[in-house]
XYZ file of C-alpha atoms in Angstrom:
607
model
C 13.227 -27.332 32.333
C 13.696 -23.763 33.490
C 11.724 -22.198 36.285
C 10.398 -18.706 36.709
C 11.368 -17.419 40.144
C 9.658 -14.309 41.423
C 9.724 -12.752 44.862
C 7.006 -10.294 45.713
C 6.854 -8.049 48.785
C 3.429 -6.704 49.637
C 1.314 -5.016 52.293
C -1.863 -6.930 52.893
C -4.657 -7.242 55.419
C -5.353 -10.801 54.388
C -4.430 -14.009 56.148
C -1.610 -16.217 54.937
C -1.875 -17.755 51.483
C -0.383 -21.147 50.733
C -1.113 -22.766 47.374
C 0.285 -26.081 46.183
C -0.310 -27.049 42.557
C 1.014 -29.601 40.140
C 3.048 -26.932 38.383
C 4.409 -25.046 41.384
C 3.871 -23.530 44.791
C 2.955 -20.137 46.164
C 3.817 -19.439 49.812
C 3.348 -16.350 51.996
C 5.464 -15.485 55.028
C 4.227 -12.807 57.434
C 6.005 -10.334 59.613
C 3.227 -8.144 60.978
C 1.547 -6.504 57.994
C 4.454 -7.228 55.695
C 4.616 -10.453 53.838
C 6.678 -11.964 51.088
C 5.225 -14.130 48.375
C 7.424 -16.652 46.640
C 6.282 -18.354 43.468
C 8.039 -21.243 41.777
C 6.393 -22.813 38.758
C 6.876 -24.041 35.240
C 5.283 -21.344 33.118
C 4.806 -23.376 29.974
C 3.658 -26.529 31.732
C 0.368 -25.224 33.031
C -0.258 -21.605 32.207
C -3.786 -21.578 33.654
C -2.517 -22.498 37.148
C 0.290 -19.972 36.804
C -2.170 -17.219 36.041
C -4.373 -18.325 38.957
C -1.453 -17.888 41.365
C -0.825 -14.433 39.962
C -4.478 -13.530 40.437
C -4.195 -14.530 44.103
C -1.138 -12.326 44.462
C -2.856 -9.421 42.759
C -5.571 -9.434 45.393
C -3.165 -7.520 47.639
C -3.491 -3.750 47.789
C 0.023 -2.894 46.657
C 2.619 -5.100 45.073
C 6.328 -4.688 44.426
C 7.729 -7.455 42.291
C 11.117 -8.489 41.036
C 11.336 -11.240 38.465
C 14.315 -13.372 37.666
C 14.419 -15.503 34.577
C 16.603 -16.201 31.598
C 16.097 -15.262 27.984
C 16.196 -18.964 27.102
C 13.091 -19.502 29.221
C 11.429 -16.601 27.428
C 12.130 -18.057 24.007
C 10.713 -21.469 24.966
C 7.505 -20.121 26.395
C 4.481 -20.423 24.082
C 2.872 -17.437 25.789
C 4.520 -14.060 26.166
C 5.836 -13.844 29.734
C 4.339 -10.469 30.369
C 0.914 -12.043 29.997
C 1.152 -13.603 33.427
C 2.565 -10.490 35.003
C 0.100 -8.102 33.429
C -2.770 -10.429 34.310
C -1.993 -10.608 37.993
C 0.395 -7.805 38.821
C -0.605 -4.807 36.771
C -0.939 -2.875 40.056
C 2.844 -2.881 40.379
C 4.537 0.299 41.538
C 7.126 2.121 39.475
C 10.831 1.512 40.146
C 12.591 3.951 42.364
C 13.985 7.130 40.818
C 17.547 5.951 41.287
C 16.857 2.883 39.171
C 14.851 4.926 36.659
C 17.654 7.159 35.480
C 20.160 4.355 34.986
C 18.246 1.223 33.961
C 15.446 2.962 32.071
C 17.757 4.729 29.629
C 19.886 1.613 29.220
C 16.819 -0.404 28.239
C 15.692 2.329 25.856
C 19.089 2.309 24.151
C 19.071 -1.476 23.756
C 15.565 -1.478 22.258
C 16.462 1.319 19.846
C 19.492 -0.690 18.748
C 17.333 -3.810 18.269
C 14.875 -1.786 16.219
C 17.608 -0.479 13.926
C 19.377 -3.839 13.602
C 16.602 -6.412 14.112
C 17.548 -9.169 16.545
C 14.627 -11.105 17.995
C 16.722 -12.991 20.555
C 18.150 -9.766 22.014
C 14.698 -8.176 21.948
C 13.228 -11.078 23.932
C 16.079 -10.949 26.440
C 15.578 -7.206 26.856
C 11.856 -7.741 27.381
C 12.739 -10.147 30.178
C 14.948 -7.514 31.806
C 12.212 -4.895 31.487
C 9.903 -7.057 33.568
C 12.688 -8.072 35.951
C 13.536 -4.453 36.722
C 9.905 -3.474 37.209
C 9.289 -1.492 34.026
C 6.669 -3.862 32.646
C 3.928 -1.239 32.566
C 5.902 1.798 31.443
C 4.128 3.125 28.289
C 7.297 4.390 26.625
C 9.149 1.093 27.095
C 6.200 -1.164 26.322
C 5.345 0.765 23.147
C 8.984 0.647 22.051
C 9.015 -3.070 22.891
C 5.997 -3.549 20.616
C 7.671 -1.604 17.813
C 10.886 -3.581 18.291
C 9.030 -6.884 17.952
C 7.449 -5.566 14.741
C 10.884 -4.555 13.417
C 12.217 -8.027 14.248
C 9.389 -9.710 12.305
C 7.821 -10.761 15.580
C 4.392 -9.458 14.603
C 2.532 -12.098 16.611
C 4.534 -11.263 19.738
C 3.758 -7.580 19.223
C 0.061 -8.333 18.805
C 0.006 -10.481 21.945
C 1.796 -7.882 24.022
C -0.781 -5.309 22.968
C -3.599 -7.627 24.000
C -2.091 -7.883 27.477
C -1.668 -4.165 28.064
C -4.757 -1.908 27.985
C -4.322 0.360 24.953
C -5.781 3.276 26.904
C -2.723 3.051 29.145
C -0.518 4.563 26.412
C 0.002 8.244 25.801
C -0.216 9.813 22.341
C 3.533 9.586 21.685
C 3.612 5.857 22.399
C 0.424 5.238 20.418
C 1.764 7.159 17.410
C 4.903 5.055 17.356
C 2.914 1.825 17.384
C 0.347 2.944 14.784
C 3.109 3.867 12.343
C 4.909 0.551 12.913
C 1.852 -1.654 12.479
C 0.791 0.278 9.372
C 4.256 -0.261 7.924
C 3.834 -4.027 8.431
C 0.352 -3.974 6.901
C -1.375 -4.815 10.199
C -4.044 -2.198 9.580
C -6.579 -3.730 11.981
C -4.165 -3.476 14.925
C -3.205 0.105 14.081
C -6.872 1.078 13.809
C -7.653 -0.502 17.189
C -4.828 1.431 18.852
C -6.129 4.648 17.287
C -9.687 3.969 18.471
C -8.628 3.050 22.024
C -6.017 5.701 22.791
C -7.676 8.290 25.088
C -5.803 11.361 23.842
C -4.979 11.855 20.172
C -2.739 14.568 18.826
C -2.148 15.695 15.252
C 0.537 13.062 14.746
C -1.934 10.336 15.775
C -4.323 11.360 12.997
C -1.493 11.735 10.492
C -0.135 8.282 11.371
C -3.483 6.616 10.684
C -4.213 8.573 7.490
C -0.688 8.070 6.153
C -0.847 4.378 7.032
C -4.074 3.916 5.086
C -2.479 5.597 2.063
C 0.605 3.358 2.271
C -1.700 0.322 2.328
C -3.729 1.548 -0.678
C -6.847 2.095 1.444
C -7.717 5.460 -0.037
C -11.416 5.629 0.786
C -10.574 4.899 4.430
C -7.956 7.663 4.388
C -10.534 10.173 3.135
C -13.044 9.000 5.736
C -10.571 9.512 8.601
C -9.588 12.920 7.198
C -13.227 14.038 7.240
C -13.572 12.745 10.793
C -10.430 14.676 11.722
C -11.952 17.927 10.402
C -15.178 17.259 12.317
C -13.097 16.743 15.471
C -11.689 20.275 15.077
C -8.131 18.984 14.682
C -6.249 21.321 12.366
C -4.452 19.436 9.551
C -0.890 20.378 8.621
C 1.319 19.914 5.585
C 1.900 16.233 6.353
C -1.851 15.608 6.501
C -2.409 17.282 3.157
C 0.513 15.434 1.558
C -1.234 12.137 2.390
C -4.664 13.328 1.258
C -3.245 14.748 -1.975
C -1.740 11.316 -2.676
C -5.135 9.749 -1.962
C -6.893 12.015 -4.472
C -4.154 11.285 -7.022
C -4.472 7.530 -6.668
C -8.270 7.668 -6.898
C -8.210 10.166 -9.758
C -10.962 12.011 -7.887
C -10.942 15.529 -9.340
C -13.778 16.876 -7.169
C -11.970 15.741 -4.042
C -8.752 17.241 -5.431
C -10.403 20.650 -5.845
C -11.863 20.408 -2.348
C -8.446 19.613 -0.848
C -6.786 22.534 -2.658
C -9.571 24.814 -1.371
C -8.928 23.633 2.191
C -5.213 24.279 1.819
C -5.828 27.802 0.512
C -8.396 28.474 3.240
C -5.962 27.383 5.955
C -3.030 29.170 4.313
C -0.892 26.059 4.151
C 2.517 27.137 2.894
C 3.669 25.289 -0.194
C 7.072 23.637 0.091
C 8.620 21.566 -2.664
C 6.995 18.369 -1.305
C 3.468 19.802 -1.448
C 4.129 21.519 -4.785
C 5.277 18.240 -6.344
C 2.316 16.422 -4.757
C -0.189 18.913 -6.194
C 1.320 18.620 -9.682
C 1.167 14.836 -9.386
C -2.421 14.957 -8.096
C -3.802 17.058 -10.931
C -1.826 15.032 -13.480
C -3.342 11.796 -12.200
C -6.795 13.347 -11.968
C -6.651 13.996 -15.708
C -6.131 17.755 -15.463
C -2.631 18.075 -16.903
C -3.280 21.721 -17.841
C -3.890 22.618 -14.188
C -0.775 20.688 -13.191
C 1.248 22.729 -15.705
C -0.230 25.944 -14.292
C 0.872 24.982 -10.781
C 4.332 24.073 -12.071
C 4.673 27.483 -13.717
C 3.613 29.331 -10.549
C 5.551 27.609 -7.739
C 9.178 27.751 -6.699
C 10.969 24.937 -8.496
C 14.513 24.835 -7.214
C 14.069 21.224 -6.103
C 14.271 18.444 -8.681
C 11.152 16.756 -7.210
C 8.931 19.487 -8.686
C 10.435 18.948 -12.142
C 10.129 15.173 -11.837
C 6.440 15.444 -10.970
C 5.784 17.561 -14.075
C 7.814 15.356 -16.430
C 6.183 12.164 -15.128
C 2.741 13.779 -15.340
C 3.285 14.689 -18.986
C 4.644 11.186 -19.627
C 1.528 9.362 -18.417
C -0.580 11.636 -20.624
C 1.517 10.710 -23.659
C 2.871 14.242 -24.063
C 6.468 13.282 -24.797
C 7.456 16.475 -26.607
C 6.212 18.590 -23.700
C 8.173 16.411 -21.268
C 11.304 16.876 -23.341
C 10.688 20.643 -23.379
C 10.456 20.734 -19.581
C 13.672 18.721 -19.329
C 15.469 21.220 -21.568
C 14.520 24.043 -19.162
C 16.217 22.392 -16.191
C 19.715 23.429 -17.273
C 18.764 27.086 -17.655
C 17.404 27.089 -14.093
C 20.454 25.269 -12.679
C 18.513 22.186 -11.570
C 20.343 18.896 -12.102
C 18.265 15.871 -13.153
C 18.402 12.642 -11.179
C 17.528 9.033 -11.896
C 13.785 9.658 -11.494
C 13.946 12.443 -14.099
C 15.220 10.005 -16.707
C 12.627 7.374 -15.805
C 9.986 9.990 -16.646
C 11.707 10.946 -19.899
C 12.135 7.352 -21.050
C 8.516 6.569 -20.125
C 7.338 9.551 -22.180
C 9.368 8.339 -25.169
C 7.996 4.818 -24.710
C 4.361 5.944 -24.741
C 4.878 7.867 -27.974
C 7.204 5.479 -29.787
C 10.147 7.900 -29.803
C 12.773 5.160 -29.975
C 15.642 7.337 -31.183
C 15.085 9.982 -28.498
C 14.816 7.277 -25.851
C 18.129 5.743 -26.868
C 19.771 9.189 -26.821
C 18.536 10.085 -23.322
C 19.586 6.693 -21.979
C 23.146 7.309 -23.200
C 23.066 10.957 -22.069
C 22.144 9.876 -18.570
C 25.283 7.767 -18.345
C 27.800 9.884 -20.220
C 26.896 13.479 -19.322
C 25.153 13.177 -15.953
C 27.110 10.126 -14.727
C 23.933 8.422 -13.494
C 24.269 4.650 -13.443
C 21.149 2.943 -14.841
C 19.114 0.967 -12.328
C 16.548 -1.768 -12.911
C 13.833 0.831 -13.515
C 15.837 2.473 -16.319
C 16.495 -0.838 -18.033
C 12.827 -1.690 -17.622
C 11.727 1.479 -19.420
C 14.201 0.775 -22.234
C 12.817 -2.753 -22.637
C 9.324 -1.259 -22.697
C 10.348 1.389 -25.259
C 11.899 -1.146 -27.636
C 9.291 -3.839 -27.030
C 6.318 -1.578 -27.765
C 8.006 -0.517 -31.009
C 8.272 -4.167 -32.050
C 12.054 -4.316 -31.632
C 11.844 -7.514 -29.599
C 15.300 -8.761 -30.534
C 16.933 -5.516 -29.415
C 14.878 -5.488 -26.199
C 15.997 -9.067 -25.506
C 19.618 -8.044 -26.111
C 19.270 -5.203 -23.595
C 18.059 -7.705 -21.008
C 20.869 -10.178 -21.676
C 23.572 -7.485 -21.552
C 22.365 -5.798 -18.365
C 25.166 -5.550 -15.762
C 22.603 -6.366 -13.058
C 20.296 -9.353 -12.778
C 16.952 -8.632 -14.491
C 14.019 -9.007 -12.134
C 10.526 -10.371 -12.767
C 9.205 -6.904 -13.655
C 11.596 -6.599 -16.611
C 10.709 -10.057 -17.934
C 7.035 -9.244 -17.423
C 7.478 -6.054 -19.453
C 9.072 -8.095 -22.226
C 6.258 -10.654 -22.017
C 3.724 -7.838 -22.429
C 5.546 -6.650 -25.555
C 5.405 -10.206 -26.914
C 1.656 -10.171 -26.362
C 1.277 -6.887 -28.273
C 3.198 -8.237 -31.252
C 1.836 -11.806 -30.992
C 5.240 -13.474 -30.654
C 4.533 -16.580 -28.632
C 8.051 -18.051 -29.030
C 9.741 -15.147 -27.264
C 6.797 -14.949 -24.876
C 7.504 -18.508 -23.787
C 11.161 -17.573 -23.210
C 10.097 -14.647 -21.006
C 7.665 -16.776 -19.000
C 10.391 -19.315 -18.171
C 12.539 -16.504 -16.717
C 9.905 -15.475 -14.182
C 10.496 -17.715 -11.177
C 7.040 -17.279 -9.664
C 4.440 -16.625 -12.324
C 1.571 -14.455 -11.144
C -1.938 -14.375 -12.510
C -1.075 -11.497 -14.848
C 1.802 -13.491 -16.352
C -0.405 -16.475 -17.093
C -3.040 -14.202 -18.630
C -0.445 -12.498 -20.853
C 0.871 -15.852 -22.085
C -2.644 -17.155 -22.625
C -3.503 -13.956 -24.540
C -0.521 -14.531 -26.835
C -1.743 -18.045 -27.625
C -5.320 -16.871 -28.143
C -4.272 -14.059 -30.485
C -2.431 -16.605 -32.633
C -5.348 -19.076 -32.334
C -3.278 -21.677 -30.488
C -6.230 -22.733 -28.385
C -4.647 -25.924 -27.030
C -1.701 -23.966 -25.620
C -4.051 -21.401 -24.108
C -6.103 -24.174 -22.538
C -2.949 -25.715 -21.023
C -2.097 -22.364 -19.434
C -5.597 -22.144 -17.978
C -5.304 -25.695 -16.617
C -1.996 -24.839 -14.941
C -3.616 -21.775 -13.365
C -6.463 -23.911 -12.070
C -4.092 -26.610 -10.770
C -1.937 -24.050 -8.943
C -4.954 -22.184 -7.611
C -3.985 -18.981 -9.449
C -6.871 -16.612 -10.030
C -6.969 -13.818 -12.553
C -6.619 -10.385 -10.982
C -9.994 -8.760 -10.703
C -10.423 -5.686 -12.884
C -11.836 -2.728 -10.962
C -12.894 0.666 -12.226
C -14.225 3.704 -10.451
C -15.875 6.970 -11.350
C -16.488 10.043 -9.175
C -20.082 11.291 -9.117
C -21.322 13.948 -6.724
C -18.180 13.839 -4.548
C -18.629 10.096 -4.097
C -16.307 7.506 -5.671
C -18.278 4.561 -7.109
C -16.392 1.323 -7.774
C -17.321 -1.462 -10.194
C -16.108 -4.954 -11.061
C -16.737 -6.879 -14.273
C -20.338 -8.072 -14.377
C -20.980 -6.250 -11.090
C -24.640 -6.030 -10.047
C -24.076 -4.974 -6.441
C -24.569 -1.257 -7.080
C -27.926 0.094 -5.799
C -28.713 1.428 -9.287
C -27.495 -1.658 -11.159
C -30.712 -2.020 -13.173
C -30.472 1.535 -14.525
C -26.741 1.118 -15.239
C -27.244 -2.031 -17.325
C -30.165 -0.477 -19.164
C -28.028 2.560 -20.050
C -25.122 0.328 -21.053
C -27.253 -1.817 -23.340
C -28.590 1.339 -24.969
C -25.007 2.469 -25.597
C -24.191 -0.933 -27.147
C -27.142 -0.533 -29.501
C -26.136 2.992 -30.589
C -22.457 2.132 -31.137
C -23.344 -0.921 -33.217
C -25.527 1.247 -35.446
C -22.427 3.384 -36.018
C -20.452 0.338 -37.092
C -18.751 -0.830 -33.884
C -17.931 -4.528 -33.596
C -16.372 -6.232 -30.562
C -12.707 -7.235 -30.540
C -13.124 -10.876 -29.608
C -9.698 -12.309 -30.363
C -8.360 -12.025 -26.802
C -11.206 -13.758 -25.000
C -9.505 -16.709 -23.336
C -11.815 -19.401 -24.774
C -12.343 -21.151 -28.057
C -16.054 -20.323 -28.193
C -18.413 -18.598 -30.603
C -18.075 -14.884 -31.370
C -21.514 -14.256 -29.818
C -20.378 -15.790 -26.540
C -17.115 -13.855 -26.661
C -19.003 -10.600 -27.210
C -21.161 -11.335 -24.176
C -17.973 -11.966 -22.179
C -16.590 -8.529 -23.164
C -19.769 -6.496 -22.727
C -19.694 -5.878 -19.002
C -16.094 -5.029 -18.214
C -15.695 -2.760 -15.211
C -14.730 0.379 -17.176
C -17.864 0.051 -19.323
C -20.054 -0.115 -16.225
C -18.282 2.874 -14.686
C -18.662 4.904 -17.890
C -22.353 4.030 -18.184
C -22.931 5.234 -14.623
C -20.972 8.431 -15.275
C -23.076 9.146 -18.376
C -26.261 8.331 -16.485
C -25.429 10.815 -13.715
C -23.918 13.710 -15.684
C -25.178 16.431 -17.985
C -24.763 16.147 -21.777
C -21.475 17.582 -22.981
C -19.642 17.288 -19.650
C -16.338 15.462 -19.377
C -16.303 12.016 -17.750
C -13.278 10.372 -16.178
C -12.926 6.677 -15.360
C -9.980 5.036 -13.591
C -9.008 1.370 -13.790
C -6.516 -0.742 -11.836
C -5.433 -2.791 -14.902
C -4.523 -2.059 -18.506
C -7.697 -1.361 -20.474
C -8.477 -4.071 -23.020
C -8.518 -3.430 -26.807
C -12.278 -3.968 -27.013
C -13.048 -1.377 -24.310
C -10.563 1.016 -25.918
C -12.283 0.775 -29.329
C -15.720 1.043 -27.764
C -14.790 4.171 -25.761
C -13.700 5.907 -28.984
C -17.063 5.167 -30.549
C -19.032 6.313 -27.472
C -17.107 9.603 -27.415
C -18.052 10.128 -31.080
C -21.715 9.118 -30.735
C -22.353 11.239 -27.630
C -20.000 14.066 -28.673
C -18.375 13.976 -25.244
C -14.835 13.905 -23.931
C -14.042 10.707 -22.041
C -10.867 10.254 -20.030
C -9.737 6.791 -18.967
C -6.754 6.298 -16.694
C -5.565 2.715 -16.691
C -2.526 1.151 -15.034
C -0.255 2.327 -17.843
C -1.353 5.795 -18.926
C -4.169 8.232 -19.712
C -6.459 7.916 -22.733
C -8.300 11.057 -23.861
C -11.183 10.033 -26.124
C -12.843 12.664 -28.315
C -14.499 12.643 -31.749
C -13.798 8.948 -32.298
C -10.057 9.176 -31.606
C -7.757 8.565 -28.644
C -4.776 10.637 -27.554
C -2.620 7.494 -27.502
C -3.028 7.050 -31.256
C -3.793 3.368 -30.548
C -0.193 2.987 -29.340
C -0.315 1.781 -25.765
C-alpha cells in the first residue's frame, strides 16, 4: 500500500502539534518560529482523518508545501488527491519565479498533449506533478487539467476537481475553456454553474454558453441567455449571431428571426460567408424561402457554403427544379461544388421523385467532380429510390456499397418499406439494424398494421415493452407573439388548454362536414375505427395549429414545426383545414416543409 508523503514548512505562532491516528501521523518540529510538519498516512484508508490532519495544518498563517507521490497511488485513490490539498492547504503560496518559467510551461505542454491525444494515466500523473510542484491552485493549470480530464473521458474526475476548487477563483479565459469543454460533453449543468459563478465574464464567456446550448439542442435556453446578454450591455459579435441564427432556424421562429436580423443591421454586423449562409438557412427553415433567395441574390457568394445553404433550403421545400437551377449557376461563377452540394441536390430530387435526375447527379459527382460518395450520399440515393417504390434497386445499392452501410441507411430503407407496405423487405432491414430504436420498432409495427397483420404488430409492441423501449414523443411548436409554445400529443398542460381543445373540436366538426375522414390504418392497435379516430385526434401538430388559429387574425399565415415526420392523418386534415379556413398553413416536420393552401399540399402527397 502506497503512502502519501508531504513535508510542509510554515511560520506559526501556535504551539507544537502532534497527532497520532490509525491511518497516519502528523508531527511538528520547531526551530524558533519556523516549524516543519510531516504527514504520513494512507489516503484511501481513512480519508476523513486525512482531511482532519490537513485542516490542522491549514490553521497556520502561511504554508509552503511539497508533495511526493506516485501516479500509481493517484490511480488507486477513490477520491481525487487534490481534494485533501485544496481542503486544508488552499492558502499555499505560489512557486518561485525560477520554477514558474521552467516547470509551469512543461506542465502546460504535457496537458495540451494529453488533451490532443487523450491518455488518462498520463493526465493523472501530470496532475500529481502539478500538486507536487506547488501549482495546485493555478487557474490556468487547473482549468486545463479539468479540460484534459474531460478530453480523456474522465468526466467524473473533472466534476470532482471543480467541486474542490472555488469556481470564482478562475479568470474568464480559464472559465471559457471549461464551459466549452463541458458543453461539448453534454454536461450542461456543470457549464452553467461555471458561468454563473465566474466573477468576470467576457464576450467569449457568453458565446461559449450560448453556443453550448445550441449544440445541445437547448434553443429556448440559448435565446434566454442571449436576451440576458443584451440586458447586461455586452455587445454581441458575429459568433454570437451565428449561434442565435441557428437557434431561430431550428425553432422555425420567424418573428425571432426578423428580430435577430434587425439587431444585426442595427449593430452593423458585417456579413461574411458564414453569416450569409446561416441567414439563408435560417429563413429557409423558418418557412420563408423567398426571403432566403433574396439574401442569396444580394450577398457575396464566392464560398461554396452560401450555395449549399440555398440548395439545401430549396430541397427541404420540395423545390427541386429551383435547386437544380442554382447548381447550374455555380460553374458560371467559378464555384466548385463539394460533397454537401450533392447531398442537397440528391435530397431535392428525392423529395420530388426525380429519379432519373438523381441517378445522373450521383454519377456526375463521381465522374466529373471526382467526389467519392460517402454514407450520406448513399443514404440519399436509397431514399430517392425507396420513395419511388424501387425497393429492389435501393436494396442493390445498399448491398453494392463499397463501405459498410450504417443503421441510418437501413432505417431509410425500412421507412421506404413502410411507405410501400412491403413487410418482407422491412423485416430484412430491421434485422440489419444492430440496436433497434423506438422509431425502428414503430416503423416495423406500422408496416404490419398497414397490411393488417395485427399479430405481428402486437409481437413488435411486446418486444418494445419487454426491452423497455418507449416510442419517441412527438412534439410540435408554434410561435405566437414572440413566444414559442410547445405541445405534446394529448397535452393539457398549456394554460389555455380548455380554449385550445374547444377550438380543435370545432375544427374537427367543420372538416367532417366538408367530407374529411380520419386515416386510421396506422394506429398501432386492432381496435374499432372510433377508438382509432380518438387516438389520432390530439396529435401535437393539431394542438399547435389550433392554438395558432386561436391567436391569429383570419387570413394570416400559420407555421407549425414538429420534431418527427407528420402522420398521414394530420397531413390530410391540414389540407382540409387550409381549404375550410382559406388560410395558408406551413408545417415543417423532420423531413421537409409542407405548404398547405386551398386543400392541396406543396409535396403533392409525396413525402
